Every structure is written in structure tokens, then in C-alpha cells.
PDB file of C-alpha atoms in Angstrom:
ATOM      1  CA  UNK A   1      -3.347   5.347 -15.427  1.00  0.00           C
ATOM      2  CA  UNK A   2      -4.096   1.554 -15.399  1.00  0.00           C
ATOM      3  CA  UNK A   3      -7.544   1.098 -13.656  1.00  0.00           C
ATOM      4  CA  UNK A   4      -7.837  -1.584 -11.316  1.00  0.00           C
ATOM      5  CA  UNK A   5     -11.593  -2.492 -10.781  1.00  0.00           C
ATOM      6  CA  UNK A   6     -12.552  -5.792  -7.833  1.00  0.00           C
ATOM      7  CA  UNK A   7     -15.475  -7.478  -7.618  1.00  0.00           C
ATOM      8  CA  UNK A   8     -17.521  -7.845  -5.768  1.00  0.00           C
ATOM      9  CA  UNK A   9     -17.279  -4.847  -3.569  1.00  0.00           C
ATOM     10  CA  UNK A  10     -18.281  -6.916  -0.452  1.00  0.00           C
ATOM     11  CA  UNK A  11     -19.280 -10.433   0.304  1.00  0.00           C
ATOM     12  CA  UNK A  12     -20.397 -12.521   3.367  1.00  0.00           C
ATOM     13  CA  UNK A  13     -18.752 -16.095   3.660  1.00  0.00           C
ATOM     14  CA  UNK A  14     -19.315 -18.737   6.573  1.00  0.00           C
ATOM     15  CA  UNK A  15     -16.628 -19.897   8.432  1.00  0.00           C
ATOM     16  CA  UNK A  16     -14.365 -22.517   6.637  1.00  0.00           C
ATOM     17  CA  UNK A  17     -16.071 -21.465   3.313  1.00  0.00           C
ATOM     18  CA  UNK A  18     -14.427 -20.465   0.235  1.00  0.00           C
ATOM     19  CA  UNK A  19     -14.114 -16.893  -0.242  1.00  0.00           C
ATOM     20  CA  UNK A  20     -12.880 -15.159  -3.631  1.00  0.00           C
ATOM     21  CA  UNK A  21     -12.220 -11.583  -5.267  1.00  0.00           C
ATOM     22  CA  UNK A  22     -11.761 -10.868  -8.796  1.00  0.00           C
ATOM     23  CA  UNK A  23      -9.485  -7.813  -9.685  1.00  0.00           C
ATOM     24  CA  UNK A  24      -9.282  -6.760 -13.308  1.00  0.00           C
ATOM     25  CA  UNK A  25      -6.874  -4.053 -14.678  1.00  0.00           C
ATOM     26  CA  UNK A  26      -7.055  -2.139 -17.292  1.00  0.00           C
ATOM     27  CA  UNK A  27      -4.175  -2.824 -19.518  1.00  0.00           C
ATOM     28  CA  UNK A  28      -2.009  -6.073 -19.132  1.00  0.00           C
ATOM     29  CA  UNK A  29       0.069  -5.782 -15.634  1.00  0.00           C
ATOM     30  CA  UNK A  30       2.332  -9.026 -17.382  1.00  0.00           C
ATOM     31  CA  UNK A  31       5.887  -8.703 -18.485  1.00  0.00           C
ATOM     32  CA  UNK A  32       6.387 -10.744 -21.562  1.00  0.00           C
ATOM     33  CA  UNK A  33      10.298 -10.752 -21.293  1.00  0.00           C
ATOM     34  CA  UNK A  34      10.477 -12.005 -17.359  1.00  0.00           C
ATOM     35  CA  UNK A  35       6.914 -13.584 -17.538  1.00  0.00           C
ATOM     36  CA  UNK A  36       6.018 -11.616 -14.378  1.00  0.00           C
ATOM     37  CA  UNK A  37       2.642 -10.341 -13.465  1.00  0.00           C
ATOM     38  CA  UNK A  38       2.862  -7.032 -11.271  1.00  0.00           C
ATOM     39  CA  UNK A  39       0.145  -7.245  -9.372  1.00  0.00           C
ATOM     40  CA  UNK A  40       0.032  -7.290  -5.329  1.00  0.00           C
ATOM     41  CA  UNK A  41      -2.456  -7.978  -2.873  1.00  0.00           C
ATOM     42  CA  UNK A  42      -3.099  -6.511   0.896  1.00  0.00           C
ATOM     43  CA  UNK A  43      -5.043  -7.167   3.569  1.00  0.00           C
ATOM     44  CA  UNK A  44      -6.412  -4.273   5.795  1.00  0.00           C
ATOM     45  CA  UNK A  45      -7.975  -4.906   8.919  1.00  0.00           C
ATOM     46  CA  UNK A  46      -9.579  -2.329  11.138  1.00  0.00           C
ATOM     47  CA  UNK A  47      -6.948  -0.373  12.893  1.00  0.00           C
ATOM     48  CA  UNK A  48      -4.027  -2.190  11.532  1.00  0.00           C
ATOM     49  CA  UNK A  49      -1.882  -1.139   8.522  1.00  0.00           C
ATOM     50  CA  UNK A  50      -1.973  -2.921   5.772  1.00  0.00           C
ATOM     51  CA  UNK A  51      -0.475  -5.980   5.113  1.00  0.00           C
ATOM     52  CA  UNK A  52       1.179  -7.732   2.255  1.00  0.00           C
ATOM     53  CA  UNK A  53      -0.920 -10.876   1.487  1.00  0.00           C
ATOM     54  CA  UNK A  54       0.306 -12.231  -2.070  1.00  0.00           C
ATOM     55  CA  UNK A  55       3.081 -10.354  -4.939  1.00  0.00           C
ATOM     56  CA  UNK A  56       3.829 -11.419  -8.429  1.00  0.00           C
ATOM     57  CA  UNK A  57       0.222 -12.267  -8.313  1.00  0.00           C
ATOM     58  CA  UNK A  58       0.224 -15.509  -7.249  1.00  0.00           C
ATOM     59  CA  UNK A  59       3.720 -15.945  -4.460  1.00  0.00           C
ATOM     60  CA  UNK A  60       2.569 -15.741  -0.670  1.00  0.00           C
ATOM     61  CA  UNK A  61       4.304 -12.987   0.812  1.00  0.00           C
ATOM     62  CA  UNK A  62       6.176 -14.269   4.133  1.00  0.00           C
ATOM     63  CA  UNK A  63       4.201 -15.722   7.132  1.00  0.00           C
ATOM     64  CA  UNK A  64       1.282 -15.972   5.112  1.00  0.00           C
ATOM     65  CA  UNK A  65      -1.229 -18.527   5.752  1.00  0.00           C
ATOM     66  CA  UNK A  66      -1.598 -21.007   2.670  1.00  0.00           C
ATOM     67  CA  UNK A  67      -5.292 -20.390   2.748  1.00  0.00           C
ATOM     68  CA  UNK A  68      -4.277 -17.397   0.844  1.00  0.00           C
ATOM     69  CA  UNK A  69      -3.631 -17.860  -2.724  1.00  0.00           C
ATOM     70  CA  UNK A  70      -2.864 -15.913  -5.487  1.00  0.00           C
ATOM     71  CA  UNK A  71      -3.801 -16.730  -9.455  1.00  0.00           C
ATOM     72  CA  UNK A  72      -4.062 -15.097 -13.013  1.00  0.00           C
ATOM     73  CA  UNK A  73      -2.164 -13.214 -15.367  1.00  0.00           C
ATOM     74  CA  UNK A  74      -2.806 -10.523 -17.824  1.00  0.00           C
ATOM     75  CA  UNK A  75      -5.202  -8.631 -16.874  1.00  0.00           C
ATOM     76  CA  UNK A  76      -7.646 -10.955 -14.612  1.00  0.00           C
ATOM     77  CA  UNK A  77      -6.457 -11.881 -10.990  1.00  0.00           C
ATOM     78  CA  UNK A  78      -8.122 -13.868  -8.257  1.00  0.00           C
ATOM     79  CA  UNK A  79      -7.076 -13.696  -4.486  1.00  0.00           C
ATOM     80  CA  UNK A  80      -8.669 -16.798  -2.542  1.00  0.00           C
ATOM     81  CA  UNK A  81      -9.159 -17.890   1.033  1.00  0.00           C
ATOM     82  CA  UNK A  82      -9.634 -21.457   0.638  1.00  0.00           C
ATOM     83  CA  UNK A  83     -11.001 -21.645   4.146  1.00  0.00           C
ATOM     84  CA  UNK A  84     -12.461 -18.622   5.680  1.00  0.00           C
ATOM     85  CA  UNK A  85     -11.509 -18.039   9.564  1.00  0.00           C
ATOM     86  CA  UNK A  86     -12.419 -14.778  11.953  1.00  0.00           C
ATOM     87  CA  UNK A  87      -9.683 -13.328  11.669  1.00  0.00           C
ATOM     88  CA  UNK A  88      -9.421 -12.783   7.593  1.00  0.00           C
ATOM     89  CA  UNK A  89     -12.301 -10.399   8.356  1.00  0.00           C
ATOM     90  CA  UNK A  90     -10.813  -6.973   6.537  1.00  0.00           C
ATOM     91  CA  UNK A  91     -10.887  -5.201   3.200  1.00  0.00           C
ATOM     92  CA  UNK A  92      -8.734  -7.157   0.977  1.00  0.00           C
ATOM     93  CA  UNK A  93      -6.708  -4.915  -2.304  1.00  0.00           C
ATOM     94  CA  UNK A  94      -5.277  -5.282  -5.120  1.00  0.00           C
ATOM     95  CA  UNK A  95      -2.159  -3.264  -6.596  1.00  0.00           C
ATOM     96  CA  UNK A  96      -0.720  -3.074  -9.897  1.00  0.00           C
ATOM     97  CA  UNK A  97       3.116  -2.077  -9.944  1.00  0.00           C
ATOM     98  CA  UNK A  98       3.059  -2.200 -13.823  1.00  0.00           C
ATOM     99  CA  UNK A  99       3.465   1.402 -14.530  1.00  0.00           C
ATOM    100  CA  UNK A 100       3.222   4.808 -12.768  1.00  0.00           C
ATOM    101  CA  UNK A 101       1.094   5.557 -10.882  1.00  0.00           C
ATOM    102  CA  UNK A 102       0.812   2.782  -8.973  1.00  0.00           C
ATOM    103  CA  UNK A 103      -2.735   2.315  -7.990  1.00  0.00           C
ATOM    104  CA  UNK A 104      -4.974  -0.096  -5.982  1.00  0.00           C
ATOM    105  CA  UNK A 105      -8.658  -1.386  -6.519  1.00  0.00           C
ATOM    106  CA  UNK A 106     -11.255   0.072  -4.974  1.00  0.00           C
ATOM    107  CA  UNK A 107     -10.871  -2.956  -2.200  1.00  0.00           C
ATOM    108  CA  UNK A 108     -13.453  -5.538  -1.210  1.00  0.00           C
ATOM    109  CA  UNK A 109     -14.818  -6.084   2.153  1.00  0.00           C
ATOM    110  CA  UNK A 110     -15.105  -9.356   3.479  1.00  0.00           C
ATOM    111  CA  UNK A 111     -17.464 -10.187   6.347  1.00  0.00           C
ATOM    112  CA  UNK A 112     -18.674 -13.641   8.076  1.00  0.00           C
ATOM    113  CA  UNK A 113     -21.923 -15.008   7.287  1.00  0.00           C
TER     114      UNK A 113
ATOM    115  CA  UNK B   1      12.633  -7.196  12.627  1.00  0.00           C
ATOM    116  CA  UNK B   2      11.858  -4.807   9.813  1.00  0.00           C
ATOM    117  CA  UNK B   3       9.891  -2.144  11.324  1.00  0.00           C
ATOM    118  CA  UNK B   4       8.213   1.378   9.926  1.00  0.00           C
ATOM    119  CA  UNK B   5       7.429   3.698  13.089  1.00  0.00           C
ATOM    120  CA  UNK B   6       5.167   6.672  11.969  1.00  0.00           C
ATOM    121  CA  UNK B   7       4.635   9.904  14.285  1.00  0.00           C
ATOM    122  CA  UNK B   8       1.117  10.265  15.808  1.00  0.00           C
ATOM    123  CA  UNK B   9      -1.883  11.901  15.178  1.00  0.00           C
ATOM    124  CA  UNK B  10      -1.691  15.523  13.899  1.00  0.00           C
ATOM    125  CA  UNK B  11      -4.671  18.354  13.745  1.00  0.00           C
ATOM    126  CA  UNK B  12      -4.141  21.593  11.914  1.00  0.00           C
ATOM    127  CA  UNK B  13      -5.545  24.035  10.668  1.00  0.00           C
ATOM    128  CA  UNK B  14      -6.203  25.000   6.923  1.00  0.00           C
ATOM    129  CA  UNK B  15      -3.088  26.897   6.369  1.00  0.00           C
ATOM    130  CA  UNK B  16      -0.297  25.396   8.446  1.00  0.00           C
ATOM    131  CA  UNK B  17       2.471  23.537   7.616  1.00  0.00           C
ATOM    132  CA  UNK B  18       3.584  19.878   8.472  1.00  0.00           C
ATOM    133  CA  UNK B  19       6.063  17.344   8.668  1.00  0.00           C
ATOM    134  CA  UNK B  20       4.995  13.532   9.526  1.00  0.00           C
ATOM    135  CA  UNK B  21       7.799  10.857  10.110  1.00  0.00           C
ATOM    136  CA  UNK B  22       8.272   7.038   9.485  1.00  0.00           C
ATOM    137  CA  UNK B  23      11.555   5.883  11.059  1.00  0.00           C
ATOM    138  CA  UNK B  24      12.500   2.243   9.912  1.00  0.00           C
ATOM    139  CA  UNK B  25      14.281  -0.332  11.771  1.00  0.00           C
ATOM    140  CA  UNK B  26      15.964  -3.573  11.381  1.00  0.00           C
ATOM    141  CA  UNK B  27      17.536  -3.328   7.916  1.00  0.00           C
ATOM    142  CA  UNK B  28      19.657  -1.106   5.749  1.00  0.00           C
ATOM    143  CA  UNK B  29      17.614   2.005   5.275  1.00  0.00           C
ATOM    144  CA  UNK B  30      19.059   2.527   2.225  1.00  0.00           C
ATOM    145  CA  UNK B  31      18.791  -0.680   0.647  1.00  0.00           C
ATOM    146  CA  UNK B  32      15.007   0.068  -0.301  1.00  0.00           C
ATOM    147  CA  UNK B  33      13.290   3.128  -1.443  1.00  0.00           C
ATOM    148  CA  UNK B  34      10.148   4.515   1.045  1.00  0.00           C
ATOM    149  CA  UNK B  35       6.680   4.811  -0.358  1.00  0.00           C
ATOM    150  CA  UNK B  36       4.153   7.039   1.021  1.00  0.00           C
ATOM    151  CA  UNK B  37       0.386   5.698   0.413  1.00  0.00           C
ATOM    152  CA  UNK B  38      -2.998   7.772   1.522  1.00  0.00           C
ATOM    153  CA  UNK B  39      -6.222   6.382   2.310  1.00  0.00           C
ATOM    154  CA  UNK B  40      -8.336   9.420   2.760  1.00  0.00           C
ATOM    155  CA  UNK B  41     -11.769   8.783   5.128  1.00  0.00           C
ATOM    156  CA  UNK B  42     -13.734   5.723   3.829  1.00  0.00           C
ATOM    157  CA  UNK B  43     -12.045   5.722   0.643  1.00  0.00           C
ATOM    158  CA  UNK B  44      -8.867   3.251  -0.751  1.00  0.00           C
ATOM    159  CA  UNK B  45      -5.188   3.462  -1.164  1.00  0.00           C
ATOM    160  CA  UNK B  46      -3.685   5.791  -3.091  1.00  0.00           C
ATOM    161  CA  UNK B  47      -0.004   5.618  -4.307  1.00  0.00           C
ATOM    162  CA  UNK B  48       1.436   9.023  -3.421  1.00  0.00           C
ATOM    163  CA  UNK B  49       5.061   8.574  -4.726  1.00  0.00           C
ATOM    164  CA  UNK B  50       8.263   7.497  -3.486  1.00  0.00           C
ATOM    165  CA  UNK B  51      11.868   8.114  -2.236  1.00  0.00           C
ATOM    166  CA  UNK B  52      15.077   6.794  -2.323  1.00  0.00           C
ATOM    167  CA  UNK B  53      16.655   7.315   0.762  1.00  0.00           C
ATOM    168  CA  UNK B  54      20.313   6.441  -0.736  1.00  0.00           C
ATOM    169  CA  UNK B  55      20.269   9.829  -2.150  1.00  0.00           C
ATOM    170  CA  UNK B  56      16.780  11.277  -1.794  1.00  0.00           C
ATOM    171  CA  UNK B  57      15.281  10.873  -4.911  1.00  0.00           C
ATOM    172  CA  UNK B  58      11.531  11.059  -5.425  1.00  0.00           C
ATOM    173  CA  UNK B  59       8.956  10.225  -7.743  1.00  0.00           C
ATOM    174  CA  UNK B  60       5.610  11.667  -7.084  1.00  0.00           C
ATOM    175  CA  UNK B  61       1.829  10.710  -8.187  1.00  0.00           C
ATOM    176  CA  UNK B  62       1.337  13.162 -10.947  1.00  0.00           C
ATOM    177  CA  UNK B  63      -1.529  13.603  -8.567  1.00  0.00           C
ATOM    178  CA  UNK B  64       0.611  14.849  -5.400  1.00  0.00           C
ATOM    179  CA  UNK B  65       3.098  16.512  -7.339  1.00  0.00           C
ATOM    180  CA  UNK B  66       3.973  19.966  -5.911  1.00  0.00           C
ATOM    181  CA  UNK B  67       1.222  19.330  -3.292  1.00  0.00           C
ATOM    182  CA  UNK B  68       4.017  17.597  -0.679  1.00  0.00           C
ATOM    183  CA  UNK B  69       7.284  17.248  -0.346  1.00  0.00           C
ATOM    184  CA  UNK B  70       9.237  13.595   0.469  1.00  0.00           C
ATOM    185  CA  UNK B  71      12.779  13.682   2.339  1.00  0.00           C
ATOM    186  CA  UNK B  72      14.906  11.401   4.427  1.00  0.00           C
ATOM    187  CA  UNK B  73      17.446  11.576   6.787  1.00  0.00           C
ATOM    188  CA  UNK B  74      20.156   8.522   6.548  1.00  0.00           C
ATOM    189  CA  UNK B  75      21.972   9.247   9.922  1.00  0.00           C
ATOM    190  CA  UNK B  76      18.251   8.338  11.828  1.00  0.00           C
ATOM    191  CA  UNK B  77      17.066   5.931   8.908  1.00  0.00           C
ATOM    192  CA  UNK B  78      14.017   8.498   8.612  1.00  0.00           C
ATOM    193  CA  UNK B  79      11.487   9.684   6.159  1.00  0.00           C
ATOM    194  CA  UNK B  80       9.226  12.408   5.889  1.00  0.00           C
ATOM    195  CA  UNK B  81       6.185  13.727   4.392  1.00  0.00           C
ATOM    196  CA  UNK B  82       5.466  17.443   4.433  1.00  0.00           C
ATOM    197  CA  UNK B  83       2.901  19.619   3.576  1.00  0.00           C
ATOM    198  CA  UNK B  84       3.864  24.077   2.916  1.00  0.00           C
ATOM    199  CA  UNK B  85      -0.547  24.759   3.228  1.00  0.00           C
ATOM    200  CA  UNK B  86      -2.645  22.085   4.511  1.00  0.00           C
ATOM    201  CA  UNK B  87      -5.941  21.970   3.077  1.00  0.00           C
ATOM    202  CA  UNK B  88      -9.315  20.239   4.996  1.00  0.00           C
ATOM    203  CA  UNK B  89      -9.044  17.693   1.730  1.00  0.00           C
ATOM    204  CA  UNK B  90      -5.464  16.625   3.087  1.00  0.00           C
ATOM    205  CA  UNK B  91      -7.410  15.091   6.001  1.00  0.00           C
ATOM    206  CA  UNK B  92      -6.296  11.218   5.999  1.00  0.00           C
ATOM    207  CA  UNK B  93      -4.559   8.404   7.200  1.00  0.00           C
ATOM    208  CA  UNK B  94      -0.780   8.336   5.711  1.00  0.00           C
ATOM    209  CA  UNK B  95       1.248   5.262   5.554  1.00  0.00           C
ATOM    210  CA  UNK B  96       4.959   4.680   4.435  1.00  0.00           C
ATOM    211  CA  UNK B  97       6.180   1.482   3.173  1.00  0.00           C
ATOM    212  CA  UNK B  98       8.870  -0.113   1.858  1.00  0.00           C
ATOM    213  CA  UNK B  99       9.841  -1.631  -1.806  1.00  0.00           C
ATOM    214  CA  UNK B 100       9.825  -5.400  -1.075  1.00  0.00           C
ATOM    215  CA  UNK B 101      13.205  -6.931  -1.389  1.00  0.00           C
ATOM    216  CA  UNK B 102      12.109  -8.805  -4.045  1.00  0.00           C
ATOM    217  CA  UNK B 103       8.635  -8.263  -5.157  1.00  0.00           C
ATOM    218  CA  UNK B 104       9.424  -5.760  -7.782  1.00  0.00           C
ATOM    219  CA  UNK B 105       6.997  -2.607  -6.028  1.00  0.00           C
ATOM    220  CA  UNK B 106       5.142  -4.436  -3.805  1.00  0.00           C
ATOM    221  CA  UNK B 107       5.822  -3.369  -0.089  1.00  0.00           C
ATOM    222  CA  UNK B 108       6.337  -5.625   2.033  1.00  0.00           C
ATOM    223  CA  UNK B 109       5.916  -3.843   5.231  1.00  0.00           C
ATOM    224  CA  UNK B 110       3.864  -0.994   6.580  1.00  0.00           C
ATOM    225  CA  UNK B 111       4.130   2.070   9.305  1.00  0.00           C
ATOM    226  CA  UNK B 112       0.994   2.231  11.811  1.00  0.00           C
ATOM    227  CA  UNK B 113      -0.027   4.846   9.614  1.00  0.00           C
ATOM    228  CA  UNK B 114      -0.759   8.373  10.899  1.00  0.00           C
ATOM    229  CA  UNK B 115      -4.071  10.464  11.098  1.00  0.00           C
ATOM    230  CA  UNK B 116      -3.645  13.760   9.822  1.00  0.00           C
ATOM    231  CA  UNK B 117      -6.892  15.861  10.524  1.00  0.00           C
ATOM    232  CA  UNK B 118      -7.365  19.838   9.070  1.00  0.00           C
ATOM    233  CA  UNK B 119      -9.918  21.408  10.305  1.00  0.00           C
ATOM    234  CA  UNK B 120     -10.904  25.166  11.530  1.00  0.00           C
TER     235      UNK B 120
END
């Protein structure tokens, strides 16, 4: 199974800051033939299902604020709120779709400062 | 409007048998496969497996494997989950969601999610 390990687990950002997770996979989640990485993030708030935030690591999934942005490759990834507001308050994963089974990070909450 | 409906909460007992739901809406139900993801109390998502509803082929988790059972119905554009002998560790939220159209497996949209609690 490809591990997927975020950091930090949690973090505390003022309003407007930057906020940014680090998700690291265990093997490569990057297609050399189609130069894809698989790699999806979510956002989860309380009581809500989760929501698709960013695929092919780094393309904004629709309706998605451009605060939210996607980068890496291989097997480093970085999901980043340029600007944090109230309501990006949730537990934010990341998914690799690489190889069977899929699996998630262990998710990082975000909180305001 | 693409939408995943789940059924509602559920409480069993250890023992009893179940069958949770996730009707979609608002596209061609079989145009993309169904996942079925668990997030068990205070823990993260898990990838359970998935199914086709075109012709109801599944892939399970090595992990759920022979523990549930996916199916679908085409004529309602339903899924389901089902359990033969719920076990106290089956208590958690469930989610289905559906292969994004073109994300690769990425889902691109999400039922409510529903609470399955077993308890005696």
C-alpha cells in the first residue's frame, strides 16, 4: 500500500494568512508516460461531506476558490490557502489514486489563530 | 445538479444485517463507477472499494474484502453497501462518491454520508 503521511497534523493561521500542508507518499504517485500526478485533495468540514478541493495535484476542482492551490509531483505535494478566511476552517486530505488501495493521509486540521 | 443521497442513520446490533443506500441524481448513473469511503470515529478516510454500476462490478480494499458486499440498481440509479454480521468495529460514518469525470479516481462529489452505529 502507498503510505500517504501530511504534515503538520494541525496548525493555527490568522485570517488572510498563508496556510500550507505537506503530503508525502510513499512511492512516486507520477505517471511518466501521461506526466500525471495522482494525487487529490479534500476538504472536510464539520458535518459536511467531503469535498473535492484540488486533482491531478495541482487543477482546482470546479467552484473552487483560487486561494486553493495545488503543487508538486513525485512524491512531495503541497495544498495552499493563499489567504486564510473562516470558512476554510476543516480537516484538509490528501489521496493518492496511483495504485490500489486507494488511501488518504492521515488529514490535517486547520484552525484560526 | 450531480447529487449522491445516502439513507439515514442506522443502529444495530452486533449480529444483524444491513443495507445502506446512496441514490445519485443529475447524470448518467452509469457513466461513472460508485466508491464507498469510511471514516470510522475520529479517525480518516478509508478507501473501501468500488462499483461499476454499468454492470456491477466491484473492486474491494483487500481490507473490506468479504467483510461487505457493493450492488446497484440501474432502474433507481442506486447503490448499496451491505453488511451479512455487523460488528461494534463497523461503527462509522459511510460515504459514496463518484469517479470524477475526468480526474482519473478522484471523486468529485460526495453523499451526506451515513452514521452506522452497532452497539448492544
Amino acid at each position: 500500500d502507498i503510505v500517504m503521511t501530511q504534515s503538520p497534523d494541525s496548525l493555527a493561521v490568522s485570517l488572510g494568512e498563508r496556510a500550507t500542508i505537506n503530503c508525502k507518499s510513499g512511492h512516486s504517485v507520477s505517471y511518466n508516460s501521461n506526466n500525471k500526478n495522482y494525487l487529490a485533495w479534500y476538504q472536510l468540514k464539520a458535518g459536511h461531506p467531503p469535498k473535492l478541493l484540488i486533482y491531478w495535484a495541482s487543477t482546482r476542482a470546479f467552484g473552487v476558490p483560487d486561494r486553493f492551490s495545488g503543487s508538486g509531483s513525485g512524491t512531495d505535494f503541497t495544498l495552499t490557502i493563499s489567504s486564510l478566511q473562516a470558512e476554510d476552517v476543516a480537516v484538509y486530505y490528501c489521496q493518492q489514486h496511483f495504485s490500489t488501495p486507494w488511501t488518504f493521509g492521515q488529514g490535517t486540521k486547520v484552525e484560526i489563530k | 445538479e450531480v447529487r449522491l443521497v445516502q439513507s439515514g442513520l442506522e443502529v444495530k446490533k452486533p449480529g444483524e444485517s444491513l443495507k445502506i443506500s446512496c441514490q445519485a441524481s443529475g447524470y448518467k448513473f452509469v457513466s461513472n463507477y460508485i466508491a464507498w469511503v469510511r471514516q470510522m470515529p475520529g479517525e480518516g478516510l478509508e478507501w473501501m472499494g468500488i462499483i461499476y454500476p454499468s454492470d456491477s462490478s466491484s473492486s474491494y480494499s483487500r481490507y473490506f474484502q468479504g467483510q461487505v458486499t457493493f450492488s446497484a440498481d440501474e432502474s433507481i440509479n442506486t447503490a448499496y453497501l451491505q453488511w451479512s454480521s455487523l460488528k461494534p468495529s463497523d461503527t462509522a460514518m459511510y460515504y459514496c462518491a463518484r469517479q470524477h469525470d475526468s480526474g482519473g479516481d478522484s471523486f468529485d462529489f460526495w453523499g451526506q454520508g451515513t452514521m452506522v452505529v452497532v452497539s448492544s
